Amino acid sequence: MLFLAFQVSCVPKKNIIENDTTIETSPKLIFLNYTISKDDNNKKSIQFINKTITDGKLKSNSNKYIKIGGSGDLKCSQLNKDSVEVTSVIIKNPLLKIIEFVNDSLIFENKKIDLQKTSFSLRLQLHSKTTFIAIKEIKDSLQNSNTLIITKLDKQ
């Protein structure tokens, strides 16, 4: 019996190496920069500044974007070559800033500031089928929207 235990312990161990033949395309991130402004009638317009596409993957626990938008928020959609939505995110209204400050009584207060013009940036996981990025303004609680800008991507 001792001989059997010795023989089992001396058996050479084989390293098992699996050949992974699947080719994984590297995930891409896109960084987009825009300027948004509104006129006296509250009509918003967006101007594209620039974009950067790079290798990378977003962390899955990103809480930068909200789940459901309200009136004035923006919906950023990635569209395929046929202008069909692939994926989208909701962005809080960049023209509405909430600042926190300490008042004269040393109590924290919030104040809403309604801006006429500001810039904003987006960091998105780029879907492999994305050809266009559309930004729409959400008009009401039913998520009706109007398109403010469509940016065509020339993937790098």
mmCIF file with all atom_site columns, N, CA, C and O in Angstrom, residues 96-142:
data_model
loop_
_atom_site.group_PDB
_atom_site.id
_atom_site.type_symbol
_atom_site.label_atom_id
_atom_site.label_alt_id
_atom_site.label_comp_id
_atom_site.label_asym_id
_atom_site.label_entity_id
_atom_site.label_seq_id
_atom_site.pdbx_PDB_ins_code
_atom_site.Cartn_x
_atom_site.Cartn_y
_atom_site.Cartn_z
_atom_site.occupancy
_atom_site.B_iso_or_equiv
_atom_site.pdbx_formal_charge
_atom_site.auth_seq_id
_atom_site.auth_comp_id
_atom_site.auth_asym_id
_atom_site.auth_atom_id
_atom_site.pdbx_PDB_model_num
ATOM 1   N N  . LEU A 1 96  ? -28.344 73.092 -16.791 1.00 0.00 ? 96  LEU A N  1
ATOM 2   C CA . LEU A 1 96  ? -28.898 73.289 -15.455 1.00 0.00 ? 96  LEU A CA 1
ATOM 3   C C  . LEU A 1 96  ? -27.887 72.768 -14.430 1.00 0.00 ? 96  LEU A C  1
ATOM 4   O O  . LEU A 1 96  ? -27.700 71.574 -14.286 1.00 0.00 ? 96  LEU A O  1
ATOM 5   N N  . LYS A 1 97  ? -27.222 73.667 -13.755 1.00 0.00 ? 97  LYS A N  1
ATOM 6   C CA . LYS A 1 97  ? -26.211 73.306 -12.761 1.00 0.00 ? 97  LYS A CA 1
ATOM 7   C C  . LYS A 1 97  ? -26.769 73.538 -11.364 1.00 0.00 ? 97  LYS A C  1
ATOM 8   O O  . LYS A 1 97  ? -27.429 74.548 -11.107 1.00 0.00 ? 97  LYS A O  1
ATOM 9   N N  . ILE A 1 98  ? -26.498 72.614 -10.478 1.00 0.00 ? 98  ILE A N  1
ATOM 10  C CA . ILE A 1 98  ? -26.879 72.772 -9.077  1.00 0.00 ? 98  ILE A CA 1
ATOM 11  C C  . ILE A 1 98  ? -25.591 72.897 -8.276  1.00 0.00 ? 98  ILE A C  1
ATOM 12  O O  . ILE A 1 98  ? -24.739 72.008 -8.315  1.00 0.00 ? 98  ILE A O  1
ATOM 13  N N  . ILE A 1 99  ? -25.459 74.024 -7.595  1.00 0.00 ? 99  ILE A N  1
ATOM 14  C CA . ILE A 1 99  ? -24.266 74.231 -6.772  1.00 0.00 ? 99  ILE A CA 1
ATOM 15  C C  . ILE A 1 99  ? -24.673 74.222 -5.306  1.00 0.00 ? 99  ILE A C  1
ATOM 16  O O  . ILE A 1 99  ? -25.781 74.612 -4.947  1.00 0.00 ? 99  ILE A O  1
ATOM 17  N N  . GLU A 1 100 ? -23.762 73.751 -4.490  1.00 0.00 ? 100 GLU A N  1
ATOM 18  C CA . GLU A 1 100 ? -23.979 73.714 -3.052  1.00 0.00 ? 100 GLU A CA 1
ATOM 19  C C  . GLU A 1 100 ? -23.028 74.715 -2.416  1.00 0.00 ? 100 GLU A C  1
ATOM 20  O O  . GLU A 1 100 ? -21.851 74.781 -2.776  1.00 0.00 ? 100 GLU A O  1
ATOM 21  N N  . PHE A 1 101 ? -23.542 75.488 -1.484  1.00 0.00 ? 101 PHE A N  1
ATOM 22  C CA . PHE A 1 101 ? -22.715 76.495 -0.829  1.00 0.00 ? 101 PHE A CA 1
ATOM 23  C C  . PHE A 1 101 ? -23.149 76.655 0.625   1.00 0.00 ? 101 PHE A C  1
ATOM 24  O O  . PHE A 1 101 ? -24.215 76.192 1.022   1.00 0.00 ? 101 PHE A O  1
ATOM 25  N N  . VAL A 1 102 ? -22.314 77.307 1.403   1.00 0.00 ? 102 VAL A N  1
ATOM 26  C CA . VAL A 1 102 ? -22.613 77.591 2.804   1.00 0.00 ? 102 VAL A CA 1
ATOM 27  C C  . VAL A 1 102 ? -23.106 79.036 2.887   1.00 0.00 ? 102 VAL A C  1
ATOM 28  O O  . VAL A 1 102 ? -22.419 79.962 2.451   1.00 0.00 ? 102 VAL A O  1
ATOM 29  N N  . ASN A 1 103 ? -24.304 79.211 3.441   1.00 0.00 ? 103 ASN A N  1
ATOM 30  C CA . ASN A 1 103 ? -24.865 80.562 3.538   1.00 0.00 ? 103 ASN A CA 1
ATOM 31  C C  . ASN A 1 103 ? -24.277 81.301 4.752   1.00 0.00 ? 103 ASN A C  1
ATOM 32  O O  . ASN A 1 103 ? -23.406 80.785 5.449   1.00 0.00 ? 103 ASN A O  1
ATOM 33  N N  . ASP A 1 104 ? -24.764 82.499 5.013   1.00 0.00 ? 104 ASP A N  1
ATOM 34  C CA . ASP A 1 104 ? -24.250 83.326 6.115   1.00 0.00 ? 104 ASP A CA 1
ATOM 35  C C  . ASP A 1 104 ? -24.470 82.685 7.475   1.00 0.00 ? 104 ASP A C  1
ATOM 36  O O  . ASP A 1 104 ? -23.748 82.966 8.432   1.00 0.00 ? 104 ASP A O  1
ATOM 37  N N  . SER A 1 105 ? -25.463 81.810 7.577   1.00 0.00 ? 105 SER A N  1
ATOM 38  C CA . SER A 1 105 ? -25.742 81.119 8.844   1.00 0.00 ? 105 SER A CA 1
ATOM 39  C C  . SER A 1 105 ? -24.986 79.793 8.948   1.00 0.00 ? 105 SER A C  1
ATOM 40  O O  . SER A 1 105 ? -25.276 78.972 9.811   1.00 0.00 ? 105 SER A O  1
ATOM 41  N N  . LEU A 1 106 ? -24.049 79.595 8.055   1.00 0.00 ? 106 LEU A N  1
ATOM 42  C CA . LEU A 1 106 ? -23.222 78.385 8.006   1.00 0.00 ? 106 LEU A CA 1
ATOM 43  C C  . LEU A 1 106 ? -24.047 77.112 7.782   1.00 0.00 ? 106 LEU A C  1
ATOM 44  O O  . LEU A 1 106 ? -23.735 76.050 8.309   1.00 0.00 ? 106 LEU A O  1
ATOM 45  N N  . ILE A 1 107 ? -25.090 77.237 6.980   1.00 0.00 ? 107 ILE A N  1
ATOM 46  C CA . ILE A 1 107 ? -25.937 76.106 6.621   1.00 0.00 ? 107 ILE A CA 1
ATOM 47  C C  . ILE A 1 107 ? -25.782 75.859 5.126   1.00 0.00 ? 107 ILE A C  1
ATOM 48  O O  . ILE A 1 107 ? -25.771 76.811 4.321   1.00 0.00 ? 107 ILE A O  1
ATOM 49  N N  . PHE A 1 108 ? -25.665 74.570 4.740   1.00 0.00 ? 108 PHE A N  1
ATOM 50  C CA . PHE A 1 108 ? -25.543 74.237 3.329   1.00 0.00 ? 108 PHE A CA 1
ATOM 51  C C  . PHE A 1 108 ? -26.850 74.505 2.605   1.00 0.00 ? 108 PHE A C  1
ATOM 52  O O  . PHE A 1 108 ? -27.927 74.175 3.089   1.00 0.00 ? 108 PHE A O  1
ATOM 53  N N  . GLU A 1 109 ? -26.737 75.115 1.437   1.00 0.00 ? 109 GLU A N  1
ATOM 54  C CA . GLU A 1 109 ? -27.888 75.371 0.576   1.00 0.00 ? 109 GLU A CA 1
ATOM 55  C C  . GLU A 1 109 ? -27.547 74.962 -0.842  1.00 0.00 ? 109 GLU A C  1
ATOM 56  O O  . GLU A 1 109 ? -26.373 74.963 -1.231  1.00 0.00 ? 109 GLU A O  1
ATOM 57  N N  . ASN A 1 110 ? -28.586 74.624 -1.612  1.00 0.00 ? 110 ASN A N  1
ATOM 58  C CA . ASN A 1 110 ? -28.431 74.327 -3.033  1.00 0.00 ? 110 ASN A CA 1
ATOM 59  C C  . ASN A 1 110 ? -29.057 75.460 -3.835  1.00 0.00 ? 110 ASN A C  1
ATOM 60  O O  . ASN A 1 110 ? -30.085 76.010 -3.443  1.00 0.00 ? 110 ASN A O  1
ATOM 61  N N  . LYS A 1 111 ? -28.424 75.761 -4.952  1.00 0.00 ? 111 LYS A N  1
ATOM 62  C CA . LYS A 1 111 ? -28.966 76.779 -5.831  1.00 0.00 ? 111 LYS A CA 1
ATOM 63  C C  . LYS A 1 111 ? -28.875 76.281 -7.266  1.00 0.00 ? 111 LYS A C  1
ATOM 64  O O  . LYS A 1 111 ? -27.830 75.767 -7.688  1.00 0.00 ? 111 LYS A O  1
ATOM 65  N N  . LYS A 1 112 ? -29.979 76.406 -8.004  1.00 0.00 ? 112 LYS A N  1
ATOM 66  C CA . LYS A 1 112 ? -29.993 76.023 -9.416  1.00 0.00 ? 112 LYS A CA 1
ATOM 67  C C  . LYS A 1 112 ? -29.575 77.221 -10.251 1.00 0.00 ? 112 LYS A C  1
ATOM 68  O O  . LYS A 1 112 ? -30.087 78.316 -10.075 1.00 0.00 ? 112 LYS A O  1
ATOM 69  N N  . ILE A 1 113 ? -28.642 76.966 -11.157 1.00 0.00 ? 113 ILE A N  1
ATOM 70  C CA . ILE A 1 113 ? -28.191 78.007 -12.075 1.00 0.00 ? 113 ILE A CA 1
ATOM 71  C C  . ILE A 1 113 ? -28.549 77.560 -13.477 1.00 0.00 ? 113 ILE A C  1
ATOM 72  O O  . ILE A 1 113 ? -28.175 76.462 -13.907 1.00 0.00 ? 113 ILE A O  1
ATOM 73  N N  . ASP A 1 114 ? -29.273 78.400 -14.185 1.00 0.00 ? 114 ASP A N  1
ATOM 74  C CA . ASP A 1 114 ? -29.702 78.112 -15.543 1.00 0.00 ? 114 ASP A CA 1
ATOM 75  C C  . ASP A 1 114 ? -28.731 78.806 -16.499 1.00 0.00 ? 114 ASP A C  1
ATOM 76  O O  . ASP A 1 114 ? -28.767 80.032 -16.636 1.00 0.00 ? 114 ASP A O  1
ATOM 77  N N  . LEU A 1 115 ? -27.863 78.023 -17.133 1.00 0.00 ? 115 LEU A N  1
ATOM 78  C CA . LEU A 1 115 ? -26.835 78.573 -18.016 1.00 0.00 ? 115 LEU A CA 1
ATOM 79  C C  . LEU A 1 115 ? -27.374 78.793 -19.423 1.00 0.00 ? 115 LEU A C  1
ATOM 80  O O  . LEU A 1 115 ? -28.287 78.099 -19.868 1.00 0.00 ? 115 LEU A O  1
ATOM 81  N N  . GLN A 1 116 ? -26.796 79.748 -20.123 1.00 0.00 ? 116 GLN A N  1
ATOM 82  C CA . GLN A 1 116 ? -27.137 79.985 -21.530 1.00 0.00 ? 116 GLN A CA 1
ATOM 83  C C  . GLN A 1 116 ? -26.264 79.137 -22.456 1.00 0.00 ? 116 GLN A C  1
ATOM 84  O O  . GLN A 1 116 ? -26.703 78.756 -23.537 1.00 0.00 ? 116 GLN A O  1
ATOM 85  N N  . LYS A 1 117 ? -25.022 78.852 -22.024 1.00 0.00 ? 117 LYS A N  1
ATOM 86  C CA . LYS A 1 117 ? -24.084 78.111 -22.863 1.00 0.00 ? 117 LYS A CA 1
ATOM 87  C C  . LYS A 1 117 ? -23.077 77.398 -21.971 1.00 0.00 ? 117 LYS A C  1
ATOM 88  O O  . LYS A 1 117 ? -22.641 77.957 -20.963 1.00 0.00 ? 117 LYS A O  1
ATOM 89  N N  . THR A 1 118 ? -22.738 76.174 -22.328 1.00 0.00 ? 118 THR A N  1
ATOM 90  C CA . THR A 1 118 ? -21.713 75.422 -21.610 1.00 0.00 ? 118 THR A CA 1
ATOM 91  C C  . THR A 1 118 ? -21.188 74.317 -22.511 1.00 0.00 ? 118 THR A C  1
ATOM 92  O O  . THR A 1 118 ? -21.771 74.016 -23.555 1.00 0.00 ? 118 THR A O  1
ATOM 93  N N  . SER A 1 119 ? -20.103 73.728 -22.113 1.00 0.00 ? 119 SER A N  1
ATOM 94  C CA . SER A 1 119 ? -19.583 72.569 -22.841 1.00 0.00 ? 119 SER A CA 1
ATOM 95  C C  . SER A 1 119 ? -19.804 71.329 -21.976 1.00 0.00 ? 119 SER A C  1
ATOM 96  O O  . SER A 1 119 ? -19.933 71.421 -20.755 1.00 0.00 ? 119 SER A O  1
ATOM 97  N N  . PHE A 1 120 ? -19.874 70.178 -22.638 1.00 0.00 ? 120 PHE A N  1
ATOM 98  C CA . PHE A 1 120 ? -20.005 68.923 -21.908 1.00 0.00 ? 120 PHE A CA 1
ATOM 99  C C  . PHE A 1 120 ? -19.285 67.834 -22.673 1.00 0.00 ? 120 PHE A C  1
ATOM 100 O O  . PHE A 1 120 ? -19.034 67.940 -23.874 1.00 0.00 ? 120 PHE A O  1
ATOM 101 N N  . SER A 1 121 ? -18.915 66.800 -21.935 1.00 0.00 ? 121 SER A N  1
ATOM 102 C CA . SER A 1 121 ? -18.160 65.686 -22.501 1.00 0.00 ? 121 SER A CA 1
ATOM 103 C C  . SER A 1 121 ? -18.889 64.383 -22.236 1.00 0.00 ? 121 SER A C  1
ATOM 104 O O  . SER A 1 121 ? -19.544 64.224 -21.212 1.00 0.00 ? 121 SER A O  1
ATOM 105 N N  . LEU A 1 122 ? -18.727 63.455 -23.155 1.00 0.00 ? 122 LEU A N  1
ATOM 106 C CA . LEU A 1 122 ? -19.291 62.118 -23.021 1.00 0.00 ? 122 LEU A CA 1
ATOM 107 C C  . LEU A 1 122 ? -18.172 61.097 -23.111 1.00 0.00 ? 122 LEU A C  1
ATOM 108 O O  . LEU A 1 122 ? -17.258 61.249 -23.915 1.00 0.00 ? 122 LEU A O  1
ATOM 109 N N  . ARG A 1 123 ? -18.269 60.074 -22.295 1.00 0.00 ? 123 ARG A N  1
ATOM 110 C CA . ARG A 1 123 ? -17.350 58.937 -22.355 1.00 0.00 ? 123 ARG A CA 1
ATOM 111 C C  . ARG A 1 123 ? -18.225 57.702 -22.484 1.00 0.00 ? 123 ARG A C  1
ATOM 112 O O  . ARG A 1 123 ? -18.976 57.374 -21.570 1.00 0.00 ? 123 ARG A O  1
ATOM 113 N N  . LEU A 1 124 ? -18.134 57.026 -23.628 1.00 0.00 ? 124 LEU A N  1
ATOM 114 C CA . LEU A 1 124 ? -19.021 55.915 -23.919 1.00 0.00 ? 124 LEU A CA 1
ATOM 115 C C  . LEU A 1 124 ? -18.242 54.685 -24.358 1.00 0.00 ? 124 LEU A C  1
ATOM 116 O O  . LEU A 1 124 ? -17.187 54.802 -24.984 1.00 0.00 ? 124 LEU A O  1
ATOM 117 N N  . GLN A 1 125 ? -18.808 53.520 -24.052 1.00 0.00 ? 125 GLN A N  1
ATOM 118 C CA . GLN A 1 125 ? -18.297 52.285 -24.626 1.00 0.00 ? 125 GLN A CA 1
ATOM 119 C C  . GLN A 1 125 ? -18.802 52.263 -26.058 1.00 0.00 ? 125 GLN A C  1
ATOM 120 O O  . GLN A 1 125 ? -20.005 52.291 -26.300 1.00 0.00 ? 125 GLN A O  1
ATOM 121 N N  . LEU A 1 126 ? -17.891 52.244 -27.022 1.00 0.00 ? 126 LEU A N  1
ATOM 122 C CA . LEU A 1 126 ? -18.276 52.315 -28.425 1.00 0.00 ? 126 LEU A CA 1
ATOM 123 C C  . LEU A 1 126 ? -18.700 50.942 -28.913 1.00 0.00 ? 126 LEU A C  1
ATOM 124 O O  . LEU A 1 126 ? -17.934 49.982 -28.855 1.00 0.00 ? 126 LEU A O  1
ATOM 125 N N  . HIS A 1 127 ? -19.923 50.851 -29.393 1.00 0.00 ? 127 HIS A N  1
ATOM 126 C CA . HIS A 1 127 ? -20.436 49.596 -29.937 1.00 0.00 ? 127 HIS A CA 1
ATOM 127 C C  . HIS A 1 127 ? -19.805 49.384 -31.313 1.00 0.00 ? 127 HIS A C  1
ATOM 128 O O  . HIS A 1 127 ? -19.605 50.338 -32.067 1.00 0.00 ? 127 HIS A O  1
ATOM 129 N N  . SER A 1 128 ? -19.509 48.139 -31.636 1.00 0.00 ? 128 SER A N  1
ATOM 130 C CA . SER A 1 128 ? -18.800 47.842 -32.894 1.00 0.00 ? 128 SER A CA 1
ATOM 131 C C  . SER A 1 128 ? -19.602 48.231 -34.132 1.00 0.00 ? 128 SER A C  1
ATOM 132 O O  . SER A 1 128 ? -19.032 48.484 -35.182 1.00 0.00 ? 128 SER A O  1
ATOM 133 N N  . LYS A 1 129 ? -20.925 48.306 -34.035 1.00 0.00 ? 129 LYS A N  1
ATOM 134 C CA . LYS A 1 129 ? -21.756 48.634 -35.192 1.00 0.00 ? 129 LYS A CA 1
ATOM 135 C C  . LYS A 1 129 ? -22.122 50.113 -35.272 1.00 0.00 ? 129 LYS A C  1
ATOM 136 O O  . LYS A 1 129 ? -22.853 50.529 -36.159 1.00 0.00 ? 129 LYS A O  1
ATOM 137 N N  . THR A 1 130 ? -21.598 50.922 -34.360 1.00 0.00 ? 130 THR A N  1
ATOM 138 C CA . THR A 1 130 ? -21.956 52.340 -34.327 1.00 0.00 ? 130 THR A CA 1
ATOM 139 C C  . THR A 1 130 ? -21.324 53.091 -35.495 1.00 0.00 ? 130 THR A C  1
ATOM 140 O O  . THR A 1 130 ? -20.124 53.000 -35.730 1.00 0.00 ? 130 THR A O  1
ATOM 141 N N  . THR A 1 131 ? -22.175 53.838 -36.201 1.00 0.00 ? 131 THR A N  1
ATOM 142 C CA . THR A 1 131 ? -21.722 54.699 -37.292 1.00 0.00 ? 131 THR A CA 1
ATOM 143 C C  . THR A 1 131 ? -22.010 56.163 -36.980 1.00 0.00 ? 131 THR A C  1
ATOM 144 O O  . THR A 1 131 ? -21.289 57.044 -37.423 1.00 0.00 ? 131 THR A O  1
ATOM 145 N N  . PHE A 1 132 ? -23.084 56.426 -36.226 1.00 0.00 ? 132 PHE A N  1
ATOM 146 C CA . PHE A 1 132 ? -23.490 57.782 -35.881 1.00 0.00 ? 132 PHE A CA 1
ATOM 147 C C  . PHE A 1 132 ? -23.743 57.888 -34.380 1.00 0.00 ? 132 PHE A C  1
ATOM 148 O O  . PHE A 1 132 ? -24.130 56.913 -33.744 1.00 0.00 ? 132 PHE A O  1
ATOM 149 N N  . ILE A 1 133 ? -23.562 59.099 -33.849 1.00 0.00 ? 133 ILE A N  1
ATOM 150 C CA . ILE A 1 133 ? -23.955 59.428 -32.481 1.00 0.00 ? 133 ILE A CA 1
ATOM 151 C C  . ILE A 1 133 ? -25.005 60.534 -32.593 1.00 0.00 ? 133 ILE A C  1
ATOM 152 O O  . ILE A 1 133 ? -24.743 61.580 -33.195 1.00 0.00 ? 133 ILE A O  1
ATOM 153 N N  . ALA A 1 134 ? -26.185 60.268 -32.050 1.00 0.00 ? 134 ALA A N  1
ATOM 154 C CA . ALA A 1 134 ? -27.264 61.267 -32.079 1.00 0.00 ? 134 ALA A CA 1
ATOM 155 C C  . ALA A 1 134 ? -27.529 61.746 -30.661 1.00 0.00 ? 134 ALA A C  1
ATOM 156 O O  . ALA A 1 134 ? -27.582 60.950 -29.728 1.00 0.00 ? 134 ALA A O  1
ATOM 157 N N  . ILE A 1 135 ? -27.690 63.047 -30.515 1.00 0.00 ? 135 ILE A N  1
ATOM 158 C CA . ILE A 1 135 ? -28.058 63.620 -29.227 1.00 0.00 ? 135 ILE A CA 1
ATOM 159 C C  . ILE A 1 135 ? -29.401 64.299 -29.396 1.00 0.00 ? 135 ILE A C  1
ATOM 160 O O  . ILE A 1 135 ? -29.574 65.149 -30.276 1.00 0.00 ? 135 ILE A O  1
ATOM 161 N N  . LYS A 1 136 ? -30.342 63.876 -28.557 1.00 0.00 ? 136 LYS A N  1
ATOM 162 C CA . LYS A 1 136 ? -31.712 64.394 -28.621 1.00 0.00 ? 136 LYS A CA 1
ATOM 163 C C  . LYS A 1 136 ? -32.072 65.006 -27.283 1.00 0.00 ? 136 LYS A C  1
ATOM 164 O O  . LYS A 1 136 ? -31.617 64.550 -26.240 1.00 0.00 ? 136 LYS A O  1
ATOM 165 N N  . GLU A 1 137 ? -32.924 66.022 -27.324 1.00 0.00 ? 137 GLU A N  1
ATOM 166 C CA . GLU A 1 137 ? -33.449 66.621 -26.102 1.00 0.00 ? 137 GLU A CA 1
ATOM 167 C C  . GLU A 1 137 ? -34.774 65.952 -25.768 1.00 0.00 ? 137 GLU A C  1
ATOM 168 O O  . GLU A 1 137 ? -35.665 65.863 -26.613 1.00 0.00 ? 137 GLU A O  1
ATOM 169 N N  . ILE A 1 138 ? -34.902 65.478 -24.531 1.00 0.00 ? 138 ILE A N  1
ATOM 170 C CA . ILE A 1 138 ? -36.156 64.876 -24.075 1.00 0.00 ? 138 ILE A CA 1
ATOM 171 C C  . ILE A 1 138 ? -37.134 66.011 -23.782 1.00 0.00 ? 138 ILE A C  1
ATOM 172 O O  . ILE A 1 138 ? -36.816 66.944 -23.043 1.00 0.00 ? 138 ILE A O  1
ATOM 173 N N  . LYS A 1 139 ? -38.312 65.925 -24.380 1.00 0.00 ? 139 LYS A N  1
ATOM 174 C CA . LYS A 1 139 ? -39.294 67.007 -24.278 1.00 0.00 ? 139 LYS A CA 1
ATOM 175 C C  . LYS A 1 139 ? -40.297 66.832 -23.148 1.00 0.00 ? 139 LYS A C  1
ATOM 176 O O  . LYS A 1 139 ? -40.806 67.806 -22.626 1.00 0.00 ? 139 LYS A O  1
ATOM 177 N N  . ASP A 1 140 ? -40.626 65.564 -22.795 1.00 0.00 ? 140 ASP A N  1
ATOM 178 C CA . ASP A 1 140 ? -41.672 65.348 -21.797 1.00 0.00 ? 140 ASP A CA 1
ATOM 179 C C  . ASP A 1 140 ? -41.480 64.016 -21.090 1.00 0.00 ? 140 ASP A C  1
ATOM 180 O O  . ASP A 1 140 ? -40.543 63.278 -21.366 1.00 0.00 ? 140 ASP A O  1
ATOM 181 N N  . SER A 1 141 ? -42.392 63.706 -20.174 1.00 0.00 ? 141 SER A N  1
ATOM 182 C CA . SER A 1 141 ? -42.296 62.487 -19.376 1.00 0.00 ? 141 SER A CA 1
ATOM 183 C C  . SER A 1 141 ? -42.522 61.223 -20.205 1.00 0.00 ? 141 SER A C  1
ATOM 184 O O  . SER A 1 141 ? -42.201 60.126 -19.754 1.00 0.00 ? 141 SER A O  1
ATOM 185 N N  . LEU A 1 142 ? -43.049 61.355 -21.414 1.00 0.00 ? 142 LEU A N  1
ATOM 186 C CA . LEU A 1 142 ? -43.240 60.200 -22.294 1.00 0.00 ? 142 LEU A CA 1
ATOM 187 C C  . LEU A 1 142 ? -41.975 59.898 -23.108 1.00 0.00 ? 142 LEU A C  1
ATOM 188 O O  . LEU A 1 142 ? -41.986 59.057 -23.992 1.00 0.00 ? 142 LEU A O  1
#
